[in-house]
Amino acid sequence: MHSPSRKDFVSVTFTEQRSNYNNGKQWRRQSCWRKWKQLSRLQRSLILFTLVLLMICGVGSYPTVTKYLRGKALQMFNIVQQKKPPYKRGPPILNRLQKKANASDTLVEKDKAPDGKKEGEGEGVISWRGAVIDADQTTEDTKDGENKDVPTNQEPTLLTEASQLEAVRDAFRHAWKGYKDFAWGHDELRPISKSYGEWFGLGLTLIDALDTMWILGLKAEFEEAKAWVATELSFNKNVDVNLFESTIRILGGLLSTYHLTRDTLFLDKAKDIGSRLMPAFNTPSKIPYSDVNIGKGTAHPPRWTSDSTVAEVTSIQLEFRELSHLTQDPQYQAAVGEVMTQVHKLEGKLDGLVPMFINTNSGQFTHQGIYTLGARADSYYEYLLKQWIQGGKKETQFLEDYLQAVEGVKKNLLQKSSPNGLTFVGELSHGQFSPKMDHLVCFLPGTLALGAHNGLPADHMDLAKQLMESCYQMYAQMETGLSPEIVHFNMHQGSIRDVDVKLADRHNLLRPETVESLFYLYRFTQDRKYRDWGWEILQNFNKYTKVSSGGYTSINNVRDPDYPSPRDKMESFFLGETLKYLFLLFSNDTSLVSLDEYVFNTEAHPLPIWPAAATATAE
């Protein structure tokens, strides 16, 4: 009986094996639940807390992990796309959006990327949040062996003068290609959308770049631009233009190009635009209106105010004075001279510092109590010194006002930052100091150095060197190596970094002021570091603002090297000023636009210093 019984048992066990397995799982669940119930309340709470904490950590680390995986995937994609491994780290070159956008200011959408490649693009081009990057020039994921990847020609101290000059020429050619392909004859290039922007409809970029091409020796490009001026440029247009901008860019550019080339085409055009701007001075106070219709011969203030900015009405003098000097027509110099005479006499200054606004009806300062060397006041101080130099150092009123203003800066606006003690120029508002400094203020080191070169006190050069360091740090302390439009210096003890930047101030417009001052400091001191700093800045312009099919773009965020957010606009002053000053900085030829023979206007257009006889005649 035992054997059959065992056999039946075995048979039952075999046929019910799955049932026994399920029962085992159920038993284990019951056992686990029994053990859980046997735990104390404290033990159960600790276990639950640990599980919740692990879950939160997992969720928090998810974006980092996925970003890392995407980066690795992108790296693998680059390797597959390239025909051969990259031999160097190059700058990412921004490309244009696939579709042409309209002429509005917002032409780049962060959240939209182009689908696929555009026709004619080379291999290894990948989308980059509204623009594209050439994959063979990316800089991501190169930590291992990073030093090996940097070519020797990117080390400033090893570069030759010729290679640096050629790098500037290459940058200009690249910018000019974009302008020629997509914005020829228009005011500004929108390089990402392959379009253009119009301000006055007078070819601002082309005119602003004329003397730059001549100085850089780009004769072919110059000749095609000259042909456009001869055949297409007309000022007989029913259009409102800004007096200040038209004077420094168009009148200044034409006068400078005439002096460099001696081609009367440019002088004739300068006479035409100069005479058309004169209605701006027909005001009750002789302080000019801001806007002129060059076709109708009428002028008016902005719609919202009867004020003009002090910088605008006092930074047109070099150009109109030179026009009188060339034409022997005194009306131009008389008009701008009257402005300087009135500003010289006005009350409302603080130790030589001027407010930002002046009324065209009353001729008095308005919005008093705010003093800055930034926007709306900056070039007033620059032109005090430069008019004195232009006139052969005979007009002492300009010198006296300039020297008083420098002392006013030292007394009221100069402070040092924490932790590194950088000297900076802040602002004063109704007695309250603000550590805000515009990038525009970085004209000041160069201006101070120019004054010291012309015999002004030696401590002006000392201050110039200190401020030059601060302006360089506005670049060096940013993640992209490019300066924001505005910074705030820290003054509190215990600060971690000297420079803070507000979200609204993080854009870079390809401005020239820092490289302008680097040019002056290097020209006068021959200190190699100024040239090296300029080279770093040029490299970073190439790295973060260069658009692969032509042109450079201003960017929205200098604090984000992964996505600096291109603005799709190349200002005319990038060709007119920034690249010109970089070229002169890298040149060892001090006779190339000698600072003993020329004075630069505020748009970097060199105008001749008058000989003593000419000064006496002008007076």
PDB file of N, CA, C and O in Angstrom, residues 55 74 77 129 142 161 183-184 222 331 570:
ATOM      1  N   MET A  55      13.638  57.680  -4.346  1.00  0.00           N
ATOM      2  CA  MET A  55      12.824  58.021  -5.507  1.00  0.00           C
ATOM      3  C   MET A  55      13.029  59.487  -5.890  1.00  0.00           C
ATOM      4  O   MET A  55      13.150  59.827  -7.081  1.00  0.00           O
ATOM      5  N   LEU A  74      25.468  62.386 -29.123  1.00  0.00           N
ATOM      6  CA  LEU A  74      25.855  63.424 -30.067  1.00  0.00           C
ATOM      7  C   LEU A  74      27.312  63.277 -30.462  1.00  0.00           C
ATOM      8  O   LEU A  74      27.686  63.429 -31.621  1.00  0.00           O
ATOM      9  N   PHE A  77      27.542  60.578 -32.843  1.00  0.00           N
ATOM     10  CA  PHE A  77      26.996  61.027 -34.127  1.00  0.00           C
ATOM     11  C   PHE A  77      28.033  61.849 -34.890  1.00  0.00           C
ATOM     12  O   PHE A  77      28.211  61.690 -36.092  1.00  0.00           O
ATOM     13  N   ARG A 129      19.433  74.237 -31.800  1.00  0.00           N
ATOM     14  CA  ARG A 129      18.406  75.086 -31.191  1.00  0.00           C
ATOM     15  C   ARG A 129      18.156  76.362 -31.982  1.00  0.00           C
ATOM     16  O   ARG A 129      18.341  77.456 -31.476  1.00  0.00           O
ATOM     17  N   THR A 142      35.597  67.268 -24.835  1.00  0.00           N
ATOM     18  CA  THR A 142      36.995  67.153 -25.219  1.00  0.00           C
ATOM     19  C   THR A 142      37.906  67.281 -24.002  1.00  0.00           C
ATOM     20  O   THR A 142      39.027  67.742 -24.114  1.00  0.00           O
ATOM     21  N   GLU A 161      52.649  88.389 -36.243  1.00  0.00           N
ATOM     22  CA  GLU A 161      51.838  89.542 -36.617  1.00  0.00           C
ATOM     23  C   GLU A 161      51.049  89.247 -37.884  1.00  0.00           C
ATOM     24  O   GLU A 161      49.858  89.554 -37.983  1.00  0.00           O
ATOM     25  N   ALA A 183      22.369  91.000 -47.972  1.00  0.00           N
ATOM     26  CA  ALA A 183      21.933  92.330 -47.537  1.00  0.00           C
ATOM     27  C   ALA A 183      22.556  93.448 -48.365  1.00  0.00           C
ATOM     28  O   ALA A 183      22.583  94.587 -47.933  1.00  0.00           O
ATOM     29  N   TRP A 184      23.024  93.153 -49.534  1.00  0.00           N
ATOM     30  CA  TRP A 184      23.774  94.127 -50.333  1.00  0.00           C
ATOM     31  C   TRP A 184      22.974  95.420 -50.535  1.00  0.00           C
ATOM     32  O   TRP A 184      21.835  95.399 -50.976  1.00  0.00           O
ATOM     33  N   PHE A 222      36.777  96.640 -51.674  1.00  0.00           N
ATOM     34  CA  PHE A 222      36.601  98.098 -51.669  1.00  0.00           C
ATOM     35  C   PHE A 222      36.066  98.582 -53.013  1.00  0.00           C
ATOM     36  O   PHE A 222      35.173  99.442 -53.058  1.00  0.00           O
ATOM     37  N   GLN A 331      29.559 127.289 -42.294  1.00  0.00           N
ATOM     38  CA  GLN A 331      28.273 127.059 -41.630  1.00  0.00           C
ATOM     39  C   GLN A 331      28.265 125.771 -40.807  1.00  0.00           C
ATOM     40  O   GLN A 331      27.626 125.720 -39.741  1.00  0.00           O
ATOM     41  N   MET A 570      23.807  91.710 -37.366  1.00  0.00           N
ATOM     42  CA  MET A 570      25.193  92.157 -37.385  1.00  0.00           C
ATOM     43  C   MET A 570      25.188  93.680 -37.524  1.00  0.00           C
ATOM     44  O   MET A 570      24.848  94.221 -38.569  1.00  0.00           O
TER      45      MET A 570
END
